[in-house]
Short mmCIF file of C-alpha atoms in Angstrom, two decimals:
data_model
loop_
_atom_site.label_atom_id
_atom_site.label_comp_id
_atom_site.label_asym_id
_atom_site.label_seq_id
_atom_site.Cartn_x
_atom_site.Cartn_y
_atom_site.Cartn_z
CA MET A 1009 0.00 0.00 0.00
CA ILE A 1010 2.80 2.43 0.93
CA ILE A 1011 4.73 1.53 -2.23
CA LYS A 1012 1.64 2.18 -4.39
CA LEU A 1013 1.12 5.51 -2.65
CA LEU A 1014 4.72 6.56 -3.29
CA GLN A 1015 4.37 5.52 -6.94
CA ALA A 1016 1.30 7.70 -7.47
CA ARG A 1017 1.92 10.74 -9.64
CA ALA A 1018 -0.16 13.05 -7.46
CA THR A 1019 1.77 11.94 -4.38
CA ALA A 1020 5.10 12.67 -6.06
CA MET A 1021 4.06 16.11 -7.25
CA LEU A 1022 2.42 17.07 -3.95
CA GLY A 1023 5.40 15.66 -2.04
CA ASP A 1024 7.81 17.88 -3.96
CA LYS A 1025 5.72 20.98 -3.21
CA LEU A 1026 5.26 20.08 0.46
CA VAL A 1027 8.98 19.49 0.95
CA LYS A 1028 9.75 22.91 -0.56
CA LEU A 1029 7.11 24.69 1.50
CA ALA A 1030 8.04 22.94 4.72
CA ALA A 1031 11.75 23.61 4.17
CA GLY A 1032 11.04 27.28 3.45
CA ALA A 1033 8.81 27.68 6.50
CA ILE A 1034 11.23 25.96 8.87
CA LEU A 1035 14.16 27.94 7.48
CA THR A 1036 12.20 31.16 8.07
CA ILE A 1037 11.69 30.15 11.70
CA PHE A 1038 15.38 29.36 12.23
CA VAL A 1039 16.55 32.58 10.57
CA ALA A 1040 14.14 34.55 12.76
CA ARG A 1041 15.24 32.75 15.93
CA MET A 1042 18.97 32.80 15.28
CA LEU A 1043 19.57 36.00 13.29
CA GLY A 1044 16.63 38.23 14.19
CA ALA A 1045 13.94 40.18 12.38
CA ALA A 1046 16.27 42.55 10.48
CA GLU A 1047 18.24 39.70 8.89
CA LEU A 1048 15.03 37.84 8.07
CA GLY A 1049 13.80 41.05 6.44
CA ILE A 1050 16.88 41.29 4.21
CA PHE A 1051 16.57 37.62 3.29
CA SER A 1052 12.85 38.02 2.46
CA ILE A 1053 13.41 41.14 0.35
CA VAL A 1054 16.13 39.47 -1.72
CA MET A 1055 13.96 36.37 -2.23
CA ALA A 1056 11.03 38.59 -3.28
CA TRP A 1057 13.23 40.11 -5.98
CA SER A 1058 14.23 36.60 -6.97
CA ALA A 1059 10.52 35.80 -7.32
CA PHE A 1060 10.08 38.84 -9.61
CA LEU A 1061 12.73 37.37 -11.88
CA VAL A 1062 10.86 34.07 -12.43
CA PRO A 1063 7.94 35.29 -14.60
CA ILE A 1064 10.11 37.87 -16.39
CA THR A 1065 12.54 35.21 -17.65
CA SER A 1066 9.96 32.44 -18.14
CA LEU A 1067 8.41 34.29 -21.12
CA GLY A 1068 5.06 32.66 -20.27
CA LEU A 1069 6.27 29.49 -21.99
CA ASN A 1070 5.69 26.93 -19.24
CA ASN A 1071 2.18 25.98 -20.34
CA ILE A 1072 2.64 26.77 -24.03
CA VAL A 1073 5.70 24.89 -25.30
CA VAL A 1074 4.47 21.31 -25.02
CA ARG A 1075 1.00 22.28 -26.28
CA GLN A 1076 2.61 23.73 -29.42
CA MET A 1077 5.21 20.97 -29.79
CA VAL A 1078 2.67 18.17 -30.06
CA LYS A 1079 1.06 19.86 -33.05
CA HIS A 1080 4.13 19.04 -35.15
CA GLU A 1081 4.19 15.91 -37.24
CA SER A 1082 7.97 15.93 -37.42
CA GLY A 1083 10.02 15.05 -34.37
CA HIS A 1084 12.77 17.36 -35.61
CA ASP A 1085 10.39 20.34 -35.65
CA ALA A 1086 9.13 19.50 -32.16
CA MET A 1087 12.71 19.21 -30.90
CA THR A 1088 13.80 22.54 -32.37
CA MET A 1089 10.77 24.21 -30.78
CA LEU A 1090 11.67 22.85 -27.34
CA TYR A 1091 15.36 23.71 -27.71
CA SER A 1092 14.53 27.17 -29.10
CA ALA A 1093 12.35 27.88 -26.07
CA ILE A 1094 15.11 26.79 -23.70
CA SER A 1095 17.67 28.94 -25.52
CA MET A 1096 15.41 31.97 -25.18
CA ARG A 1097 14.89 31.24 -21.49
CA LEU A 1098 18.63 30.92 -20.86
CA VAL A 1099 19.54 34.12 -22.71
CA LEU A 1100 16.78 36.11 -21.04
CA GLY A 1101 17.79 34.58 -17.69
CA ILE A 1102 21.28 36.03 -18.01
CA ILE A 1103 20.05 39.41 -19.29
CA GLY A 1104 17.19 39.59 -16.79
CA GLY A 1105 19.45 38.57 -13.93
CA GLY A 1106 21.92 41.31 -14.84
CA VAL A 1107 19.22 43.98 -15.14
CA MET A 1108 17.60 42.86 -11.88
CA LEU A 1109 20.98 42.97 -10.16
CA LEU A 1110 21.59 46.53 -11.38
CA ALA A 1111 18.13 47.67 -10.24
CA PHE A 1112 18.61 46.01 -6.86
CA PHE A 1113 22.00 47.70 -6.41
CA LEU A 1114 20.56 51.12 -7.24
CA LEU A 1115 17.68 50.69 -4.77
CA TYR A 1116 19.56 48.88 -1.98
CA PRO A 1117 23.23 49.93 -2.14
CA ASP A 1118 23.58 49.34 1.61
CA MET A 1119 22.92 45.61 1.16
CA PHE A 1120 25.98 45.13 -1.05
CA THR A 1121 28.38 44.68 1.81
CA GLY A 1122 30.47 41.75 2.96
CA HIS A 1123 29.57 38.36 1.54
CA LEU A 1124 26.23 39.66 0.21
CA ARG A 1125 28.21 41.27 -2.62
CA ILE A 1126 28.86 37.74 -3.88
CA ALA A 1127 25.70 35.94 -2.76
CA ILE A 1128 23.09 38.25 -4.32
CA PRO A 1129 24.66 38.33 -7.83
CA ALA A 1130 25.18 34.55 -7.66
CA LEU A 1131 21.52 33.99 -6.76
CA PHE A 1132 20.15 36.18 -9.56
CA LEU A 1133 22.48 34.78 -12.24
CA LEU A 1134 22.26 31.10 -11.24
CA GLN A 1135 18.48 31.44 -11.45
CA THR A 1136 19.06 31.29 -15.21
CA PHE A 1137 19.01 27.49 -14.89
CA PHE A 1138 15.32 27.69 -14.03
CA GLY A 1139 14.90 27.63 -17.81
CA PHE A 1140 15.61 23.89 -17.78
CA LEU A 1141 12.17 23.45 -16.21
CA LEU A 1142 10.88 23.00 -19.77
CA PHE A 1143 12.66 19.64 -19.92
CA GLU A 1144 10.56 18.57 -16.96
CA PHE A 1145 7.34 19.72 -18.63
CA TYR A 1146 8.14 17.60 -21.68
CA LEU A 1147 8.93 14.59 -19.51
CA ASN A 1148 5.57 15.06 -17.76
CA TYR A 1149 3.86 15.04 -21.15
CA GLN A 1150 5.54 11.73 -21.93
CA GLY A 1151 4.35 10.30 -18.60
CA THR A 1152 7.50 10.69 -16.48
CA PHE A 1153 6.49 12.41 -13.23
CA ARG A 1154 7.93 10.60 -10.24
CA SER A 1155 11.63 10.61 -11.11
CA VAL A 1156 11.96 14.37 -11.42
CA ALA A 1157 9.65 15.10 -8.48
CA TYR A 1158 11.51 12.84 -6.06
CA ILE A 1159 14.93 14.05 -7.22
CA LYS A 1160 13.85 17.68 -6.74
CA ALA A 1161 12.47 16.86 -3.30
CA ALA A 1162 15.76 15.18 -2.38
CA ILE A 1163 17.77 18.18 -3.59
CA THR A 1164 15.55 20.52 -1.57
CA ALA A 1165 15.99 18.36 1.54
CA ILE A 1166 19.78 18.25 1.14
CA SER A 1167 19.98 21.99 0.50
CA PHE A 1168 17.80 22.62 3.55
CA SER A 1169 20.08 20.47 5.71
CA VAL A 1170 23.15 22.33 4.48
CA LYS A 1171 21.52 25.70 5.20
CA LEU A 1172 20.59 24.69 8.73
CA THR A 1173 24.14 23.43 9.29
CA LEU A 1174 25.54 26.75 8.09
CA LEU A 1175 23.23 28.64 10.44
CA TYR A 1176 24.37 26.54 13.39
CA GLN A 1177 27.99 27.10 12.37
CA GLY A 1178 27.47 30.85 12.63
CA PHE A 1179 27.15 31.77 8.96
CA GLY A 1180 24.72 34.51 7.93
CA ILE A 1181 22.06 34.97 5.27
CA ALA A 1182 24.68 35.39 2.53
CA SER A 1183 25.37 31.65 2.75
CA LEU A 1184 21.63 30.89 2.53
CA LEU A 1185 21.22 33.03 -0.59
CA LEU A 1186 24.31 31.50 -2.19
CA PHE A 1187 23.07 27.95 -1.61
CA THR A 1188 19.65 28.88 -2.94
CA GLY A 1189 21.36 29.92 -6.15
CA ILE A 1190 23.36 26.68 -6.19
CA GLU A 1191 20.08 24.82 -5.70
CA PHE A 1192 18.73 26.43 -8.92
CA LEU A 1193 21.84 25.16 -10.71
CA VAL A 1194 21.65 21.62 -9.33
CA VAL A 1195 17.91 21.28 -9.99
CA GLY A 1196 18.38 22.50 -13.57
CA VAL A 1197 21.20 20.01 -14.19
CA ALA A 1198 19.10 17.24 -12.66
CA GLN A 1199 16.13 18.08 -14.89
CA TYR A 1200 18.33 17.92 -17.96
CA TRP A 1201 20.00 14.68 -16.80
CA VAL A 1202 16.65 12.95 -16.23
CA TYR A 1203 15.46 14.26 -19.60
CA ARG A 1204 18.45 12.71 -21.37
CA LEU A 1205 17.98 9.49 -19.46
CA LYS A 1206 14.21 9.10 -19.67
CA HIS A 1207 12.83 10.88 -22.73
CA GLN A 1208 11.30 8.65 -25.38
CA PRO A 1209 11.31 9.00 -29.18
CA TYR A 1210 8.77 11.58 -30.34
CA LYS A 1211 7.08 8.94 -32.52
CA ASP A 1212 7.44 5.23 -33.02
CA GLY A 1213 10.28 4.48 -35.36
CA GLU A 1214 12.08 7.76 -34.73
CA ALA A 1215 15.41 8.07 -32.97
CA ARG A 1216 15.79 9.78 -29.59
CA TRP A 1217 16.66 13.44 -29.82
CA PRO A 1218 20.30 14.57 -29.59
CA ALA A 1219 21.58 16.58 -26.64
CA TYR A 1220 20.52 20.18 -26.25
CA HIS A 1221 22.69 22.73 -28.02
CA PRO A 1222 22.06 26.41 -28.87
CA ARG A 1223 22.63 25.61 -32.56
CA TRP A 1224 19.15 24.08 -32.66
CA PHE A 1225 17.61 27.52 -32.15
CA ASN A 1226 15.01 28.30 -34.82
CA LEU A 1227 13.80 31.89 -35.20
CA THR A 1228 10.49 30.91 -36.84
CA GLN A 1229 9.65 28.53 -34.00
CA ALA A 1230 10.62 31.16 -31.45
CA LYS A 1231 8.28 33.73 -33.02
CA ILE A 1232 5.38 31.26 -32.91
CA LEU A 1233 5.96 30.62 -29.21
CA LEU A 1234 6.31 34.29 -28.29
CA LYS A 1235 3.13 35.16 -30.17
CA ARG A 1236 1.21 32.51 -28.25
CA SER A 1237 2.71 33.25 -24.84
CA SER A 1238 2.44 37.05 -24.69
CA TRP A 1239 -0.77 37.14 -22.61
CA LEU A 1240 0.55 34.57 -20.15
CA TRP A 1241 3.91 36.36 -19.91
CA LEU A 1242 2.31 39.67 -18.99
CA SER A 1243 -0.13 37.99 -16.62
CA GLY A 1244 2.68 36.17 -14.83
CA ILE A 1245 4.72 39.35 -14.38
CA VAL A 1246 1.75 41.32 -13.05
CA SER A 1247 0.62 38.50 -10.74
CA VAL A 1248 3.98 38.16 -9.00
CA ILE A 1249 4.08 41.93 -8.52
CA TYR A 1250 0.80 41.94 -6.64
CA LEU A 1251 1.74 38.83 -4.69
CA LYS A 1252 5.25 39.89 -3.63
CA VAL A 1253 5.35 43.69 -3.74
CA ASP A 1254 4.21 44.07 -0.12
CA ILE A 1255 7.44 42.80 1.44
CA VAL A 1256 9.54 45.00 -0.88
CA MET A 1257 7.51 48.11 -0.06
CA ILE A 1258 7.65 47.42 3.68
CA GLY A 1259 11.42 47.16 3.46
CA SER A 1260 11.62 50.48 1.60
CA ILE A 1261 9.12 52.39 3.78
CA ALA A 1262 9.31 50.80 7.25
CA GLY A 1263 12.74 49.12 7.24
CA THR A 1264 14.14 45.59 7.10
CA GLU A 1265 13.20 44.70 10.68
CA GLN A 1266 9.51 45.36 10.02
CA ALA A 1267 9.83 43.46 6.76
CA GLY A 1268 11.17 40.48 8.72
CA ILE A 1269 8.27 40.53 11.19
CA TYR A 1270 5.79 40.74 8.32
CA ALA A 1271 7.55 37.90 6.48
CA ALA A 1272 7.17 35.64 9.50
CA ALA A 1273 3.38 36.07 9.48
CA SER A 1274 2.92 35.94 5.71
CA ARG A 1275 4.98 32.75 5.45
CA LEU A 1276 2.63 30.98 7.88
CA SER A 1277 -0.38 32.27 5.97
CA GLU A 1278 0.86 31.36 2.49
CA LEU A 1279 1.97 27.91 3.61
CA TRP A 1280 -1.62 26.70 3.16
CA TYR A 1281 -1.83 27.66 -0.52
CA VAL A 1282 -0.20 24.40 -1.64
CA PHE A 1283 -3.43 22.52 -0.95
CA PRO A 1284 -5.80 24.42 -3.28
CA ALA A 1285 -3.06 24.51 -5.94
CA THR A 1286 -2.66 20.74 -5.83
CA LEU A 1287 -6.38 19.96 -5.54
CA ALA A 1288 -7.28 22.36 -8.35
CA ALA A 1289 -4.79 20.59 -10.62
CA ARG A 1290 -6.30 17.26 -9.54
CA TYR A 1291 -9.87 18.39 -10.32
CA TYR A 1292 -9.06 20.19 -13.59
CA PRO A 1293 -9.73 17.14 -15.83
CA ASP A 1294 -13.07 16.60 -14.05
CA MET A 1295 -14.07 20.20 -14.78
CA ILE A 1296 -13.12 19.84 -18.44
CA ARG A 1297 -15.22 16.67 -18.77
CA ALA A 1298 -18.16 18.33 -17.03
CA HIS A 1299 -17.88 21.33 -19.36
CA LYS A 1300 -18.09 19.03 -22.39
CA GLN A 1301 -21.33 17.59 -20.97
CA GLY A 1302 -22.99 21.02 -20.81
CA TRP A 1303 -23.26 24.14 -18.67
CA THR A 1304 -25.50 22.63 -15.99
CA PRO A 1305 -23.22 19.75 -14.94
CA TYR A 1306 -20.22 22.07 -15.26
CA TYR A 1307 -21.67 24.77 -12.99
CA LEU A 1308 -22.84 22.19 -10.48
CA LYS A 1309 -19.35 20.70 -10.23
CA LEU A 1310 -17.68 24.13 -10.13
CA ARG A 1311 -20.02 25.29 -7.36
CA ARG A 1312 -19.40 22.14 -5.32
CA PHE A 1313 -15.63 22.54 -5.61
CA ALA A 1314 -15.81 26.28 -4.86
CA LEU A 1315 -17.87 25.71 -1.71
CA MET A 1316 -15.49 22.97 -0.60
CA PHE A 1317 -12.45 25.20 -1.15
CA PHE A 1318 -14.05 28.18 0.59
CA VAL A 1319 -15.16 26.18 3.64
CA ALA A 1320 -11.67 24.69 3.99
CA ALA A 1321 -10.07 28.15 3.78
CA PHE A 1322 -12.58 29.59 6.26
CA VAL A 1323 -11.89 26.85 8.82
CA ILE A 1324 -8.12 27.32 8.42
CA ALA A 1325 -8.44 31.10 8.76
CA LEU A 1326 -10.63 30.85 11.84
CA ALA A 1327 -8.30 28.38 13.55
CA MET A 1328 -5.19 30.41 12.72
CA THR A 1329 -6.85 33.62 13.96
CA LEU A 1330 -7.69 32.06 17.31
CA LEU A 1331 -4.29 30.39 17.68
CA ALA A 1332 -2.16 33.22 16.23
CA PRO A 1333 -0.70 34.49 19.57
CA TRP A 1334 0.31 30.99 20.64
CA ILE A 1335 1.69 30.02 17.19
CA ILE A 1336 3.80 33.18 16.77
CA SER A 1337 5.15 32.97 20.33
CA LEU A 1338 5.97 29.26 19.97
CA LEU A 1339 7.64 29.45 16.56
CA PHE A 1340 9.27 32.88 16.50
CA GLY A 1341 9.47 34.08 20.10
CA ASP A 1342 8.34 37.19 21.91
CA ASN A 1343 10.36 39.50 19.65
CA PHE A 1344 7.88 38.74 16.85
CA LEU A 1345 4.65 39.37 18.76
CA ALA A 1346 3.86 42.24 16.34
CA ALA A 1347 3.35 39.52 13.72
CA VAL A 1348 0.22 38.29 15.55
CA ASP A 1349 -1.99 41.11 14.27
CA VAL A 1350 -0.56 40.68 10.77
CA LEU A 1351 -1.31 36.96 10.75
CA LYS A 1352 -4.87 37.51 12.00
CA ILE A 1353 -5.56 39.69 8.96
CA HIS A 1354 -3.36 38.07 6.29
CA ILE A 1355 -4.69 34.55 6.86
CA TRP A 1356 -8.19 35.60 5.67
CA ALA A 1357 -6.82 36.32 2.20
CA GLY A 1358 -6.75 32.54 1.83
CA CYS A 1359 -10.55 32.48 1.54
CA PHE A 1360 -10.17 34.29 -1.78
CA ILE A 1361 -6.91 32.67 -2.91
CA PHE A 1362 -8.33 29.16 -2.46
CA VAL A 1363 -11.30 29.95 -4.71
CA ARG A 1364 -9.08 31.84 -7.17
CA TYR A 1365 -7.39 28.61 -8.21
CA LEU A 1366 -10.75 27.36 -9.48
CA ILE A 1367 -11.60 30.69 -11.07
CA SER A 1368 -8.31 30.64 -12.99
CA GLN A 1369 -9.19 27.23 -14.39
CA HIS A 1370 -12.68 28.45 -15.25
CA LEU A 1371 -11.19 31.33 -17.25
CA LEU A 1372 -9.00 28.86 -19.16
CA ILE A 1373 -11.84 26.43 -19.84
CA THR A 1374 -14.14 29.21 -21.07
CA GLU A 1375 -11.33 30.89 -23.08
CA GLN A 1376 -11.30 34.14 -21.12
CA GLU A 1377 -7.53 34.35 -20.57
CA PRO A 1378 -7.33 38.17 -20.99
CA LEU A 1379 -9.51 38.51 -17.88
CA SER A 1380 -6.81 36.74 -15.91
CA LEU A 1381 -4.34 39.47 -16.88
CA ALA A 1382 -6.94 42.14 -16.06
CA SER A 1383 -7.57 40.68 -12.61
CA HIS A 1384 -3.87 40.51 -11.80
CA ALA A 1385 -3.42 44.09 -12.99
CA ILE A 1386 -6.25 45.19 -10.67
CA GLY A 1387 -4.56 43.35 -7.80
CA ALA A 1388 -1.16 44.90 -8.53
CA LEU A 1389 -2.52 48.46 -8.72
CA LEU A 1390 -4.58 48.02 -5.56
CA ASN A 1391 -1.74 46.44 -3.62
CA VAL A 1392 0.80 49.13 -4.55
CA GLY A 1393 -1.65 51.97 -3.98
CA LEU A 1394 -2.95 50.66 -0.66
CA ASN A 1395 0.56 49.91 0.61
CA LEU A 1396 1.69 53.45 -0.23
CA TRP A 1397 -1.27 54.78 1.73
CA LEU A 1398 -1.51 52.34 4.65
CA ILE A 1399 2.11 51.46 5.53
CA PRO A 1400 3.03 55.02 6.62
CA LYS A 1401 -0.20 55.21 8.67
CA MET A 1402 -0.48 51.69 10.12
CA GLY A 1403 2.87 50.00 9.51
CA ILE A 1404 2.87 46.28 8.72
CA VAL A 1405 -0.76 45.94 9.85
CA GLY A 1406 -1.63 48.33 7.04
CA ALA A 1407 0.31 46.13 4.62
CA ALA A 1408 -1.72 43.13 5.80
CA TRP A 1409 -4.97 45.01 5.11
CA ALA A 1410 -3.63 46.02 1.68
CA THR A 1411 -2.89 42.37 0.93
CA LEU A 1412 -6.32 41.18 2.05
CA ILE A 1413 -8.20 43.83 0.06
CA SER A 1414 -6.12 43.45 -3.12
CA TYR A 1415 -6.27 39.64 -3.00
CA ALA A 1416 -10.04 39.80 -2.52
CA PHE A 1417 -10.58 42.03 -5.55
CA ALA A 1418 -8.04 40.30 -7.80
CA SER A 1419 -9.17 36.81 -6.84
CA PHE A 1420 -12.96 37.17 -6.67
CA PHE A 1421 -14.64 40.57 -6.81
CA PHE A 1422 -13.19 41.37 -10.25
CA LEU A 1423 -15.79 38.93 -11.59
CA PHE A 1424 -18.46 41.59 -11.05
CA LEU A 1425 -16.63 44.10 -13.28
CA PHE A 1426 -17.19 42.23 -16.56
CA ASN A 1427 -20.48 41.40 -18.22
CA SER A 1428 -19.53 37.84 -19.17
CA THR A 1429 -18.36 36.85 -15.68
CA ARG A 1430 -21.36 38.55 -14.02
CA LYS A 1431 -23.69 36.38 -16.09
CA GLN A 1432 -21.65 33.28 -15.31
CA MET A 1433 -21.69 34.09 -11.59
CA TRP A 1434 -25.49 34.36 -11.65
CA GLN A 1435 -25.76 31.05 -13.52
CA LEU A 1436 -23.41 29.46 -11.00
CA ILE A 1437 -25.56 30.63 -8.10
CA THR A 1438 -28.95 29.74 -9.60
CA VAL A 1439 -28.17 26.48 -11.40
CA ARG A 1440 -30.18 23.50 -10.24
CA LYS A 1441 -29.74 19.82 -10.81
CA SER A 1442 -32.05 18.50 -13.51
CA LYS A 1443 -34.86 16.31 -12.22
CA PRO A 1444 -35.02 12.83 -13.74
CA GLN A 1445 -37.89 12.36 -16.18
#
């Protein structure tokens, strides 16, 4: 039974995500306990900038490349499309990392001292290897899930152990940032290694593809991909801005110590988001099948899932609100008691984020992708504007309110701004199960 569970694809994918989230949460606690709020703030700000780099350099290709590859009859054309996408990701990773590094230096010159002068550039530039994620997407298409997921989980666990050891040996956050960059490198190499080991011929009778090389770049294929991915690219950039801009703005307005206290609370709140992400991916095929059957079965299934997600988020938020003083004191200590009020507000954003995962899938199924970009843009503008207004007045509690309000509008209330989604919301609410004849 245990062996079958470990062999399940969903278990492997969820396990990888849980290991990453757990490692990140525990590392946050140890940094807070051993180095203090100011150091945790610096670490969180740098990692937020690292998060900004992901959608910028991904070009929105993650969910596009394989979908376009499989349209080719020729294995050679499919291969050149994949390798062209990876070449673009690698080049933009280097350029984007350099530009991000320059912007970071101009905004935070005081952080470029000591070992951070090496660690921050290394993190941003080694993140280039995130482009090899496309090899993993192609392996998933061919049915290889577990190998990559378990290898990534093992790398995360080893990296986490090394980071904890460094903390206990007296090293600072520079070592943590450096090893995070090395982790990007090792994961990328592992993804490529598994790809070379496991990938199958594109079609029966064809040979396996040769190793990746930039010479396989094809400008025509690249243009096709960029034309298809533009909406997703913009949406990804805007979404990470509204999700991560709060910690950056707190650091700029209130200081790194306040950013560290806020990061402690937000990490505990966001830890729960792995569950709706995984469950939404699990239920996506069911929603597609229901949509093919007609609007009534589709809306019934969507409403059932939405209610289930909302109730789960509500229960989590209520429990975390009641237990917030005890949790913060236990995990972070009395120096982080200011995080209690932040957690009590921030955790309720989950009620909207949980449901948003289903709404995002609904927009894809009903071919309303531009609305996803519009919703993220609304969230980004609200979050930036509210943070500029509330942080000087209320500090990190104001940032928590800004997060809750912007997440609510970008995740749910934007549906009432557009005629198509207003009609669909009404149909979702009023739909009834057909009575048998």
